[in-house]
Amino acid sequence: MSQNLLVKGGLWVAYGAITTRILALAGNLLLARLLLPSDFGVIGTAYIFWSFVNLFTQNTTASFIVYKGIDDERYLNTTHTISLLVGLGFSVSLVALAPLAANFFDQPNLVWILLAFAGNLLWASARAAHVGVMTRRMQYRELTNSTLVASITRLLCTAVAALLGLSYWSFVVGDTVFWILEYVLKRHQSGHRFQLKIDGNARAEILSYYLGIAGSSTGSYVNSNLDNVVVAKLLGSTSLGYYSFAYQLTMALTMILNQITAQMGLSVFAQLQDEQQRKDVLAKVVKQAAFVTAPLYALFFVIVDKRVIALVFGSQWTPIVTVIPWLLIFAYSRVINKCLGSMLYAKGRPGIDAKFNLYSAPVAALSFIIGAWTGGIVGVSIAVGLVLGVFYTVCYWWVCCSALGWPVMKFLAPCLTPSLITLLSIGITLGMPTILKPFFMLLIYLGCTRILAPDQFLEYQKRLSQFTKRLEILCSRK
């Protein structure tokens, strides 16, 4: 695995992740002007169910293929067949549960939205194995281009539907087009033709891996989505509209970085054989992720206020300002935790992740309910930031590293320095005029980094120098 191949692959994954999120944000910006917060609340309720069932098709199939490899057709065919059966089972379950869900949330149209999502799940299930094959081959350019084509098409279809007055059905139209295109393009570009076969020997290993990821996915779903359930049930669809919109904004960077980690990290980690090398690589990845994301989330915090929200999205969205700070803490922790999660999947140990997520889910659920009762959506966001952000991260790394026999502080210590520097920078700039905050915050952050983490400051200088040289080369060519 050459360094050049890794760099090229990383650039393609980063390009795809960034562009995809920009398209998603552009769609949210447009729809925020065309739709009401209550419309976002209705579709946000439907996405609670979609997020859950989709976890069992996307993460499981592709991750197992990357972990196991693509040399044995028995495993490939069995994995694809099981993926289709799982997708079919969850689609039928979604159809059966649709009336109950609509009655529980008091939203009659939720039935028809979930029926459409059940069809989309079949396309997603058929696509998953092709994504796994392409990821294992490190076909990042093809993965990126096909996803961008589907994402652009989804944005256009969603926008047209919204302009035609289809309200929250605009999301359904866009999503359906996206998943159909994704399957067609991924199937064509992977070039692999699966057969519907189940090998007895392969089945046992695949199901064991599936059960581990299923437990992890279930716990992760509860931890990451039960806040939406609590808001929808206790506070109503309008409150969910505000909360889910703030969640999408704060998680935009996290989704970009986690997509890169999921594709690049899993492939790289799976091909590392030496245990010490795995520990060293993970520590380096965690450190770089912490130092890159901490100042970016801090900039988001100091820049985005009521005036910015009103200017960009409209004055009806200003209530989300009080929710954003706490969700940023959670967003930062998700980036750090994703690194360890990818390593566990690459080592074939998803069960560790599963047990922790399942055991921590009741604690998270209770904190969300208490938060909703005491502080509305702000209370829920505080619970998310403190319980799922700070407390969860420390316990997650301690439990997983103990199970692997790895020293936990080797990985958590690098995260503490940028976090403390960021808090100090924000605290100093709180009383400054809004227009000056970003500049002084960055100056203070870089100054503290120069003193407390000189090696990382030199890394910043090195990256900036490389970027400047490449920019000069591009300009000279023109």
mmCIF file with all atom_site columns, C-alpha atoms in Angstrom, residues 168-368:
data_model
loop_
_atom_site.group_PDB
_atom_site.id
_atom_site.type_symbol
_atom_site.label_atom_id
_atom_site.label_alt_id
_atom_site.label_comp_id
_atom_site.label_asym_id
_atom_site.label_entity_id
_atom_site.label_seq_id
_atom_site.pdbx_PDB_ins_code
_atom_site.Cartn_x
_atom_site.Cartn_y
_atom_site.Cartn_z
_atom_site.occupancy
_atom_site.B_iso_or_equiv
_atom_site.pdbx_formal_charge
_atom_site.auth_seq_id
_atom_site.auth_comp_id
_atom_site.auth_asym_id
_atom_site.auth_atom_id
_atom_site.pdbx_PDB_model_num
ATOM 1   C CA . TYR A 1 168 ? -42.028 17.669  3.380   1.00 0.00 ? 168 TYR A CA 1
ATOM 2   C CA . TRP A 1 169 ? -42.701 15.289  0.473   1.00 0.00 ? 169 TRP A CA 1
ATOM 3   C CA . SER A 1 170 ? -39.850 17.099  -1.259  1.00 0.00 ? 170 SER A CA 1
ATOM 4   C CA . PHE A 1 171 ? -37.425 15.157  0.952   1.00 0.00 ? 171 PHE A CA 1
ATOM 5   C CA . VAL A 1 172 ? -39.075 11.856  0.012   1.00 0.00 ? 172 VAL A CA 1
ATOM 6   C CA . VAL A 1 173 ? -38.820 12.596  -3.707  1.00 0.00 ? 173 VAL A CA 1
ATOM 7   C CA . GLY A 1 174 ? -35.161 13.565  -3.449  1.00 0.00 ? 174 GLY A CA 1
ATOM 8   C CA . ASP A 1 175 ? -34.222 10.572  -1.288  1.00 0.00 ? 175 ASP A CA 1
ATOM 9   C CA . THR A 1 176 ? -35.938 8.066   -3.581  1.00 0.00 ? 176 THR A CA 1
ATOM 10  C CA . VAL A 1 177 ? -34.138 9.376   -6.646  1.00 0.00 ? 177 VAL A CA 1
ATOM 11  C CA . PHE A 1 178 ? -30.848 9.353   -4.720  1.00 0.00 ? 178 PHE A CA 1
ATOM 12  C CA . TRP A 1 179 ? -31.004 5.698   -3.641  1.00 0.00 ? 179 TRP A CA 1
ATOM 13  C CA . ILE A 1 180 ? -32.057 4.421   -7.051  1.00 0.00 ? 180 ILE A CA 1
ATOM 14  C CA . LEU A 1 181 ? -29.206 6.295   -8.729  1.00 0.00 ? 181 LEU A CA 1
ATOM 15  C CA . GLU A 1 182 ? -26.746 5.186   -6.050  1.00 0.00 ? 182 GLU A CA 1
ATOM 16  C CA . TYR A 1 183 ? -27.543 1.519   -6.670  1.00 0.00 ? 183 TYR A CA 1
ATOM 17  C CA . VAL A 1 184 ? -27.366 1.796   -10.455 1.00 0.00 ? 184 VAL A CA 1
ATOM 18  C CA . LEU A 1 185 ? -24.063 3.698   -10.452 1.00 0.00 ? 185 LEU A CA 1
ATOM 19  C CA . LYS A 1 186 ? -22.349 1.625   -7.739  1.00 0.00 ? 186 LYS A CA 1
ATOM 20  C CA . ARG A 1 187 ? -23.371 -1.636  -9.417  1.00 0.00 ? 187 ARG A CA 1
ATOM 21  C CA . HIS A 1 188 ? -21.993 -0.444  -12.729 1.00 0.00 ? 188 HIS A CA 1
ATOM 22  C CA . GLN A 1 189 ? -18.700 0.850   -11.321 1.00 0.00 ? 189 GLN A CA 1
ATOM 23  C CA . SER A 1 190 ? -17.935 -2.076  -9.025  1.00 0.00 ? 190 SER A CA 1
ATOM 24  C CA . GLY A 1 191 ? -18.285 -4.403  -11.994 1.00 0.00 ? 191 GLY A CA 1
ATOM 25  C CA . HIS A 1 192 ? -18.987 -7.306  -9.641  1.00 0.00 ? 192 HIS A CA 1
ATOM 26  C CA . ARG A 1 193 ? -21.930 -9.583  -10.287 1.00 0.00 ? 193 ARG A CA 1
ATOM 27  C CA . PHE A 1 194 ? -23.117 -11.242 -7.119  1.00 0.00 ? 194 PHE A CA 1
ATOM 28  C CA . GLN A 1 195 ? -25.067 -14.477 -6.979  1.00 0.00 ? 195 GLN A CA 1
ATOM 29  C CA . LEU A 1 196 ? -27.888 -15.193 -4.555  1.00 0.00 ? 196 LEU A CA 1
ATOM 30  C CA . LYS A 1 197 ? -26.181 -17.973 -2.619  1.00 0.00 ? 197 LYS A CA 1
ATOM 31  C CA . ILE A 1 198 ? -25.553 -18.711 1.043   1.00 0.00 ? 198 ILE A CA 1
ATOM 32  C CA . ASP A 1 199 ? -22.538 -20.810 1.982   1.00 0.00 ? 199 ASP A CA 1
ATOM 33  C CA . GLY A 1 200 ? -22.924 -22.643 5.290   1.00 0.00 ? 200 GLY A CA 1
ATOM 34  C CA . ASN A 1 201 ? -19.367 -22.089 6.492   1.00 0.00 ? 201 ASN A CA 1
ATOM 35  C CA . ALA A 1 202 ? -19.282 -18.428 5.494   1.00 0.00 ? 202 ALA A CA 1
ATOM 36  C CA . ARG A 1 203 ? -22.715 -17.778 6.972   1.00 0.00 ? 203 ARG A CA 1
ATOM 37  C CA . ALA A 1 204 ? -21.626 -18.449 10.554  1.00 0.00 ? 204 ALA A CA 1
ATOM 38  C CA . GLU A 1 205 ? -18.735 -15.975 10.429  1.00 0.00 ? 205 GLU A CA 1
ATOM 39  C CA . ILE A 1 206 ? -20.789 -13.331 8.635   1.00 0.00 ? 206 ILE A CA 1
ATOM 40  C CA . LEU A 1 207 ? -23.691 -13.591 11.085  1.00 0.00 ? 207 LEU A CA 1
ATOM 41  C CA . SER A 1 208 ? -21.292 -13.376 14.032  1.00 0.00 ? 208 SER A CA 1
ATOM 42  C CA . TYR A 1 209 ? -19.836 -10.163 12.610  1.00 0.00 ? 209 TYR A CA 1
ATOM 43  C CA . TYR A 1 210 ? -23.338 -8.915  11.773  1.00 0.00 ? 210 TYR A CA 1
ATOM 44  C CA . LEU A 1 211 ? -24.567 -9.498  15.320  1.00 0.00 ? 211 LEU A CA 1
ATOM 45  C CA . GLY A 1 212 ? -21.648 -7.516  16.697  1.00 0.00 ? 212 GLY A CA 1
ATOM 46  C CA . ILE A 1 213 ? -22.334 -4.582  14.396  1.00 0.00 ? 213 ILE A CA 1
ATOM 47  C CA . ALA A 1 214 ? -26.093 -4.955  14.927  1.00 0.00 ? 214 ALA A CA 1
ATOM 48  C CA . GLY A 1 215 ? -25.592 -4.493  18.658  1.00 0.00 ? 215 GLY A CA 1
ATOM 49  C CA . SER A 1 216 ? -23.264 -1.578  18.045  1.00 0.00 ? 216 SER A CA 1
ATOM 50  C CA . SER A 1 217 ? -25.696 -0.043  15.554  1.00 0.00 ? 217 SER A CA 1
ATOM 51  C CA . THR A 1 218 ? -28.643 -0.426  17.912  1.00 0.00 ? 218 THR A CA 1
ATOM 52  C CA . GLY A 1 219 ? -26.830 1.171   20.825  1.00 0.00 ? 219 GLY A CA 1
ATOM 53  C CA . SER A 1 220 ? -25.382 3.882   18.613  1.00 0.00 ? 220 SER A CA 1
ATOM 54  C CA . TYR A 1 221 ? -28.821 4.582   17.171  1.00 0.00 ? 221 TYR A CA 1
ATOM 55  C CA . VAL A 1 222 ? -30.385 4.931   20.607  1.00 0.00 ? 222 VAL A CA 1
ATOM 56  C CA . ASN A 1 223 ? -27.585 7.183   21.810  1.00 0.00 ? 223 ASN A CA 1
ATOM 57  C CA . SER A 1 224 ? -27.602 9.360   18.687  1.00 0.00 ? 224 SER A CA 1
ATOM 58  C CA . ASN A 1 225 ? -31.305 9.456   17.805  1.00 0.00 ? 225 ASN A CA 1
ATOM 59  C CA . LEU A 1 226 ? -33.322 9.050   20.980  1.00 0.00 ? 226 LEU A CA 1
ATOM 60  C CA . ASP A 1 227 ? -32.919 12.769  21.576  1.00 0.00 ? 227 ASP A CA 1
ATOM 61  C CA . ASN A 1 228 ? -35.025 13.292  18.435  1.00 0.00 ? 228 ASN A CA 1
ATOM 62  C CA . VAL A 1 229 ? -37.630 10.804  19.686  1.00 0.00 ? 229 VAL A CA 1
ATOM 63  C CA . VAL A 1 230 ? -37.844 12.582  23.041  1.00 0.00 ? 230 VAL A CA 1
ATOM 64  C CA . VAL A 1 231 ? -38.158 16.018  21.437  1.00 0.00 ? 231 VAL A CA 1
ATOM 65  C CA . ALA A 1 232 ? -40.790 14.814  18.955  1.00 0.00 ? 232 ALA A CA 1
ATOM 66  C CA . LYS A 1 233 ? -42.910 13.068  21.597  1.00 0.00 ? 233 LYS A CA 1
ATOM 67  C CA . LEU A 1 234 ? -42.581 15.456  24.541  1.00 0.00 ? 234 LEU A CA 1
ATOM 68  C CA . LEU A 1 235 ? -42.076 18.822  22.828  1.00 0.00 ? 235 LEU A CA 1
ATOM 69  C CA . GLY A 1 236 ? -43.806 18.489  19.430  1.00 0.00 ? 236 GLY A CA 1
ATOM 70  C CA . SER A 1 237 ? -42.900 18.585  15.733  1.00 0.00 ? 237 SER A CA 1
ATOM 71  C CA . THR A 1 238 ? -42.069 22.302  15.669  1.00 0.00 ? 238 THR A CA 1
ATOM 72  C CA . SER A 1 239 ? -39.503 21.889  18.446  1.00 0.00 ? 239 SER A CA 1
ATOM 73  C CA . LEU A 1 240 ? -38.106 18.875  16.603  1.00 0.00 ? 240 LEU A CA 1
ATOM 74  C CA . GLY A 1 241 ? -37.831 21.019  13.480  1.00 0.00 ? 241 GLY A CA 1
ATOM 75  C CA . TYR A 1 242 ? -35.654 23.538  15.328  1.00 0.00 ? 242 TYR A CA 1
ATOM 76  C CA . TYR A 1 243 ? -33.614 20.852  17.053  1.00 0.00 ? 243 TYR A CA 1
ATOM 77  C CA . SER A 1 244 ? -32.998 18.684  13.977  1.00 0.00 ? 244 SER A CA 1
ATOM 78  C CA . PHE A 1 245 ? -32.032 21.717  11.891  1.00 0.00 ? 245 PHE A CA 1
ATOM 79  C CA . ALA A 1 246 ? -29.472 22.806  14.500  1.00 0.00 ? 246 ALA A CA 1
ATOM 80  C CA . TYR A 1 247 ? -28.229 19.221  14.641  1.00 0.00 ? 247 TYR A CA 1
ATOM 81  C CA . GLN A 1 248 ? -27.677 19.120  10.877  1.00 0.00 ? 248 GLN A CA 1
ATOM 82  C CA . LEU A 1 249 ? -25.734 22.386  10.927  1.00 0.00 ? 249 LEU A CA 1
ATOM 83  C CA . THR A 1 250 ? -23.446 21.435  13.804  1.00 0.00 ? 250 THR A CA 1
ATOM 84  C CA . MET A 1 251 ? -22.846 17.916  12.507  1.00 0.00 ? 251 MET A CA 1
ATOM 85  C CA . ALA A 1 252 ? -21.903 18.977  8.962   1.00 0.00 ? 252 ALA A CA 1
ATOM 86  C CA . LEU A 1 253 ? -18.136 18.942  9.578   1.00 0.00 ? 253 LEU A CA 1
ATOM 87  C CA . THR A 1 254 ? -18.423 15.783  11.688  1.00 0.00 ? 254 THR A CA 1
ATOM 88  C CA . MET A 1 255 ? -20.181 13.956  8.874   1.00 0.00 ? 255 MET A CA 1
ATOM 89  C CA . ILE A 1 256 ? -17.431 14.980  6.456   1.00 0.00 ? 256 ILE A CA 1
ATOM 90  C CA . LEU A 1 257 ? -14.633 13.767  8.715   1.00 0.00 ? 257 LEU A CA 1
ATOM 91  C CA . ASN A 1 258 ? -16.453 10.607  9.762   1.00 0.00 ? 258 ASN A CA 1
ATOM 92  C CA . GLN A 1 259 ? -17.093 9.729   6.135   1.00 0.00 ? 259 GLN A CA 1
ATOM 93  C CA . ILE A 1 260 ? -13.367 10.035  5.481   1.00 0.00 ? 260 ILE A CA 1
ATOM 94  C CA . THR A 1 261 ? -12.581 7.912   8.536   1.00 0.00 ? 261 THR A CA 1
ATOM 95  C CA . ALA A 1 262 ? -15.161 5.286   7.595   1.00 0.00 ? 262 ALA A CA 1
ATOM 96  C CA . GLN A 1 263 ? -13.813 4.866   4.057   1.00 0.00 ? 263 GLN A CA 1
ATOM 97  C CA . MET A 1 264 ? -10.101 5.560   4.374   1.00 0.00 ? 264 MET A CA 1
ATOM 98  C CA . GLY A 1 265 ? -9.574  4.592   8.003   1.00 0.00 ? 265 GLY A CA 1
ATOM 99  C CA . LEU A 1 266 ? -11.311 1.236   7.826   1.00 0.00 ? 266 LEU A CA 1
ATOM 100 C CA . SER A 1 267 ? -9.411  0.246   4.671   1.00 0.00 ? 267 SER A CA 1
ATOM 101 C CA . VAL A 1 268 ? -6.033  1.294   6.091   1.00 0.00 ? 268 VAL A CA 1
ATOM 102 C CA . PHE A 1 269 ? -6.607  -0.130  9.580   1.00 0.00 ? 269 PHE A CA 1
ATOM 103 C CA . ALA A 1 270 ? -7.766  -3.475  8.151   1.00 0.00 ? 270 ALA A CA 1
ATOM 104 C CA . GLN A 1 271 ? -4.503  -3.913  6.253   1.00 0.00 ? 271 GLN A CA 1
ATOM 105 C CA . LEU A 1 272 ? -2.236  -3.216  9.249   1.00 0.00 ? 272 LEU A CA 1
ATOM 106 C CA . GLN A 1 273 ? -0.984  -6.495  10.729  1.00 0.00 ? 273 GLN A CA 1
ATOM 107 C CA . ASP A 1 274 ? 1.371   -5.319  13.492  1.00 0.00 ? 274 ASP A CA 1
ATOM 108 C CA . GLU A 1 275 ? -0.372  -4.485  16.799  1.00 0.00 ? 275 GLU A CA 1
ATOM 109 C CA . GLN A 1 276 ? 2.093   -1.758  17.778  1.00 0.00 ? 276 GLN A CA 1
ATOM 110 C CA . GLN A 1 277 ? 1.715   -0.171  14.355  1.00 0.00 ? 277 GLN A CA 1
ATOM 111 C CA . ARG A 1 278 ? -2.051  -0.123  14.804  1.00 0.00 ? 278 ARG A CA 1
ATOM 112 C CA . LYS A 1 279 ? -1.721  1.666   18.142  1.00 0.00 ? 279 LYS A CA 1
ATOM 113 C CA . ASP A 1 280 ? 0.732   4.218   16.758  1.00 0.00 ? 280 ASP A CA 1
ATOM 114 C CA . VAL A 1 281 ? -1.387  4.929   13.681  1.00 0.00 ? 281 VAL A CA 1
ATOM 115 C CA . LEU A 1 282 ? -4.568  5.308   15.746  1.00 0.00 ? 282 LEU A CA 1
ATOM 116 C CA . ALA A 1 283 ? -2.849  7.686   18.179  1.00 0.00 ? 283 ALA A CA 1
ATOM 117 C CA . LYS A 1 284 ? -1.609  9.824   15.296  1.00 0.00 ? 284 LYS A CA 1
ATOM 118 C CA . VAL A 1 285 ? -5.029  9.898   13.619  1.00 0.00 ? 285 VAL A CA 1
ATOM 119 C CA . VAL A 1 286 ? -6.763  10.892  16.866  1.00 0.00 ? 286 VAL A CA 1
ATOM 120 C CA . LYS A 1 287 ? -4.251  13.658  17.556  1.00 0.00 ? 287 LYS A CA 1
ATOM 121 C CA . GLN A 1 288 ? -4.567  15.161  14.078  1.00 0.00 ? 288 GLN A CA 1
ATOM 122 C CA . ALA A 1 289 ? -8.363  14.926  14.189  1.00 0.00 ? 289 ALA A CA 1
ATOM 123 C CA . ALA A 1 290 ? -8.467  16.727  17.546  1.00 0.00 ? 290 ALA A CA 1
ATOM 124 C CA . PHE A 1 291 ? -6.149  19.565  16.529  1.00 0.00 ? 291 PHE A CA 1
ATOM 125 C CA . VAL A 1 292 ? -7.909  20.079  13.191  1.00 0.00 ? 292 VAL A CA 1
ATOM 126 C CA . THR A 1 293 ? -11.499 20.038  14.426  1.00 0.00 ? 293 THR A CA 1
ATOM 127 C CA . ALA A 1 294 ? -11.269 21.820  17.802  1.00 0.00 ? 294 ALA A CA 1
ATOM 128 C CA . PRO A 1 295 ? -10.528 25.303  16.361  1.00 0.00 ? 295 PRO A CA 1
ATOM 129 C CA . LEU A 1 296 ? -13.048 24.795  13.549  1.00 0.00 ? 296 LEU A CA 1
ATOM 130 C CA . TYR A 1 297 ? -15.882 24.067  15.976  1.00 0.00 ? 297 TYR A CA 1
ATOM 131 C CA . ALA A 1 298 ? -14.753 27.036  18.061  1.00 0.00 ? 298 ALA A CA 1
ATOM 132 C CA . LEU A 1 299 ? -14.952 29.285  15.000  1.00 0.00 ? 299 LEU A CA 1
ATOM 133 C CA . PHE A 1 300 ? -18.457 28.000  14.324  1.00 0.00 ? 300 PHE A CA 1
ATOM 134 C CA . PHE A 1 301 ? -19.428 28.914  17.891  1.00 0.00 ? 301 PHE A CA 1
ATOM 135 C CA . VAL A 1 302 ? -18.100 32.486  17.802  1.00 0.00 ? 302 VAL A CA 1
ATOM 136 C CA . ILE A 1 303 ? -19.351 33.265  14.279  1.00 0.00 ? 303 ILE A CA 1
ATOM 137 C CA . VAL A 1 304 ? -22.878 31.838  14.290  1.00 0.00 ? 304 VAL A CA 1
ATOM 138 C CA . ASP A 1 305 ? -25.199 34.068  16.323  1.00 0.00 ? 305 ASP A CA 1
ATOM 139 C CA . LYS A 1 306 ? -28.798 35.244  15.930  1.00 0.00 ? 306 LYS A CA 1
ATOM 140 C CA . ARG A 1 307 ? -27.923 37.820  13.293  1.00 0.00 ? 307 ARG A CA 1
ATOM 141 C CA . VAL A 1 308 ? -26.084 35.298  11.145  1.00 0.00 ? 308 VAL A CA 1
ATOM 142 C CA . ILE A 1 309 ? -28.890 32.733  11.461  1.00 0.00 ? 309 ILE A CA 1
ATOM 143 C CA . ALA A 1 310 ? -31.533 35.333  10.569  1.00 0.00 ? 310 ALA A CA 1
ATOM 144 C CA . LEU A 1 311 ? -29.501 36.576  7.601   1.00 0.00 ? 311 LEU A CA 1
ATOM 145 C CA . VAL A 1 312 ? -28.759 33.147  6.138   1.00 0.00 ? 312 VAL A CA 1
ATOM 146 C CA . PHE A 1 313 ? -31.815 31.049  7.013   1.00 0.00 ? 313 PHE A CA 1
ATOM 147 C CA . GLY A 1 314 ? -34.466 33.548  8.064   1.00 0.00 ? 314 GLY A CA 1
ATOM 148 C CA . SER A 1 315 ? -35.565 35.043  11.377  1.00 0.00 ? 315 SER A CA 1
ATOM 149 C CA . GLN A 1 316 ? -37.873 32.088  12.122  1.00 0.00 ? 316 GLN A CA 1
ATOM 150 C CA . TRP A 1 317 ? -34.789 29.935  12.813  1.00 0.00 ? 317 TRP A CA 1
ATOM 151 C CA . THR A 1 318 ? -33.117 32.131  15.473  1.00 0.00 ? 318 THR A CA 1
ATOM 152 C CA . PRO A 1 319 ? -34.235 29.885  18.409  1.00 0.00 ? 319 PRO A CA 1
ATOM 153 C CA . ILE A 1 320 ? -31.617 27.309  17.363  1.00 0.00 ? 320 ILE A CA 1
ATOM 154 C CA . VAL A 1 321 ? -28.795 29.586  18.582  1.00 0.00 ? 321 VAL A CA 1
ATOM 155 C CA . THR A 1 322 ? -29.227 28.425  22.189  1.00 0.00 ? 322 THR A CA 1
ATOM 156 C CA . VAL A 1 323 ? -28.976 24.774  21.133  1.00 0.00 ? 323 VAL A CA 1
ATOM 157 C CA . ILE A 1 324 ? -25.845 24.995  18.980  1.00 0.00 ? 324 ILE A CA 1
ATOM 158 C CA . PRO A 1 325 ? -23.074 25.295  21.653  1.00 0.00 ? 325 PRO A CA 1
ATOM 159 C CA . TRP A 1 326 ? -23.939 22.007  23.354  1.00 0.00 ? 326 TRP A CA 1
ATOM 160 C CA . LEU A 1 327 ? -24.380 20.140  20.080  1.00 0.00 ? 327 LEU A CA 1
ATOM 161 C CA . LEU A 1 328 ? -20.897 21.297  19.031  1.00 0.00 ? 328 LEU A CA 1
ATOM 162 C CA . ILE A 1 329 ? -19.421 19.448  22.021  1.00 0.00 ? 329 ILE A CA 1
ATOM 163 C CA . PHE A 1 330 ? -21.160 16.285  20.856  1.00 0.00 ? 330 PHE A CA 1
ATOM 164 C CA . ALA A 1 331 ? -20.044 16.856  17.264  1.00 0.00 ? 331 ALA A CA 1
ATOM 165 C CA . TYR A 1 332 ? -16.405 17.112  18.359  1.00 0.00 ? 332 TYR A CA 1
ATOM 166 C CA . SER A 1 333 ? -16.623 13.919  20.411  1.00 0.00 ? 333 SER A CA 1
ATOM 167 C CA . ARG A 1 334 ? -18.136 12.014  17.478  1.00 0.00 ? 334 ARG A CA 1
ATOM 168 C CA . VAL A 1 335 ? -15.048 12.736  15.382  1.00 0.00 ? 335 VAL A CA 1
ATOM 169 C CA . ILE A 1 336 ? -12.724 11.415  18.087  1.00 0.00 ? 336 ILE A CA 1
ATOM 170 C CA . ASN A 1 337 ? -14.819 8.327   18.813  1.00 0.00 ? 337 ASN A CA 1
ATOM 171 C CA . LYS A 1 338 ? -15.203 7.411   15.140  1.00 0.00 ? 338 LYS A CA 1
ATOM 172 C CA . CYS A 1 339 ? -11.463 6.759   14.921  1.00 0.00 ? 339 CYS A CA 1
ATOM 173 C CA . LEU A 1 340 ? -11.639 4.071   17.595  1.00 0.00 ? 340 LEU A CA 1
ATOM 174 C CA . GLY A 1 341 ? -14.849 2.629   16.164  1.00 0.00 ? 341 GLY A CA 1
ATOM 175 C CA . SER A 1 342 ? -13.227 2.138   12.757  1.00 0.00 ? 342 SER A CA 1
ATOM 176 C CA . MET A 1 343 ? -10.252 0.412   14.383  1.00 0.00 ? 343 MET A CA 1
ATOM 177 C CA . LEU A 1 344 ? -12.558 -1.996  16.235  1.00 0.00 ? 344 LEU A CA 1
ATOM 178 C CA . TYR A 1 345 ? -14.350 -2.867  12.992  1.00 0.00 ? 345 TYR A CA 1
ATOM 179 C CA . ALA A 1 346 ? -11.030 -3.335  11.195  1.00 0.00 ? 346 ALA A CA 1
ATOM 180 C CA . LYS A 1 347 ? -9.835  -5.716  13.937  1.00 0.00 ? 347 LYS A CA 1
ATOM 181 C CA . GLY A 1 348 ? -13.045 -7.713  13.694  1.00 0.00 ? 348 GLY A CA 1
ATOM 182 C CA . ARG A 1 349 ? -14.078 -6.671  17.236  1.00 0.00 ? 349 ARG A CA 1
ATOM 183 C CA . PRO A 1 350 ? -17.369 -4.777  16.766  1.00 0.00 ? 350 PRO A CA 1
ATOM 184 C CA . GLY A 1 351 ? -18.784 -6.611  19.771  1.00 0.00 ? 351 GLY A CA 1
ATOM 185 C CA . ILE A 1 352 ? -16.802 -4.372  22.140  1.00 0.00 ? 352 ILE A CA 1
ATOM 186 C CA . ASP A 1 353 ? -18.432 -1.313  20.615  1.00 0.00 ? 353 ASP A CA 1
ATOM 187 C CA . ALA A 1 354 ? -21.825 -3.034  20.709  1.00 0.00 ? 354 ALA A CA 1
ATOM 188 C CA . LYS A 1 355 ? -21.731 -3.873  24.413  1.00 0.00 ? 355 LYS A CA 1
ATOM 189 C CA . PHE A 1 356 ? -20.692 -0.388  25.438  1.00 0.00 ? 356 PHE A CA 1
ATOM 190 C CA . ASN A 1 357 ? -23.345 1.311   23.309  1.00 0.00 ? 357 ASN A CA 1
ATOM 191 C CA . LEU A 1 358 ? -26.091 -0.978  24.590  1.00 0.00 ? 358 LEU A CA 1
ATOM 192 C CA . TYR A 1 359 ? -25.092 -0.491  28.232  1.00 0.00 ? 359 TYR A CA 1
ATOM 193 C CA . SER A 1 360 ? -24.815 3.290   27.883  1.00 0.00 ? 360 SER A CA 1
ATOM 194 C CA . ALA A 1 361 ? -28.108 3.736   26.007  1.00 0.00 ? 361 ALA A CA 1
ATOM 195 C CA . PRO A 1 362 ? -30.387 3.773   29.103  1.00 0.00 ? 362 PRO A CA 1
ATOM 196 C CA . VAL A 1 363 ? -28.235 6.462   30.731  1.00 0.00 ? 363 VAL A CA 1
ATOM 197 C CA . ALA A 1 364 ? -28.441 8.601   27.597  1.00 0.00 ? 364 ALA A CA 1
ATOM 198 C CA . ALA A 1 365 ? -32.204 8.070   27.304  1.00 0.00 ? 365 ALA A CA 1
ATOM 199 C CA . LEU A 1 366 ? -32.819 9.127   30.907  1.00 0.00 ? 366 LEU A CA 1
ATOM 200 C CA . SER A 1 367 ? -30.685 12.255  30.476  1.00 0.00 ? 367 SER A CA 1
ATOM 201 C CA . PHE A 1 368 ? -32.659 13.280  27.360  1.00 0.00 ? 368 PHE A CA 1
#
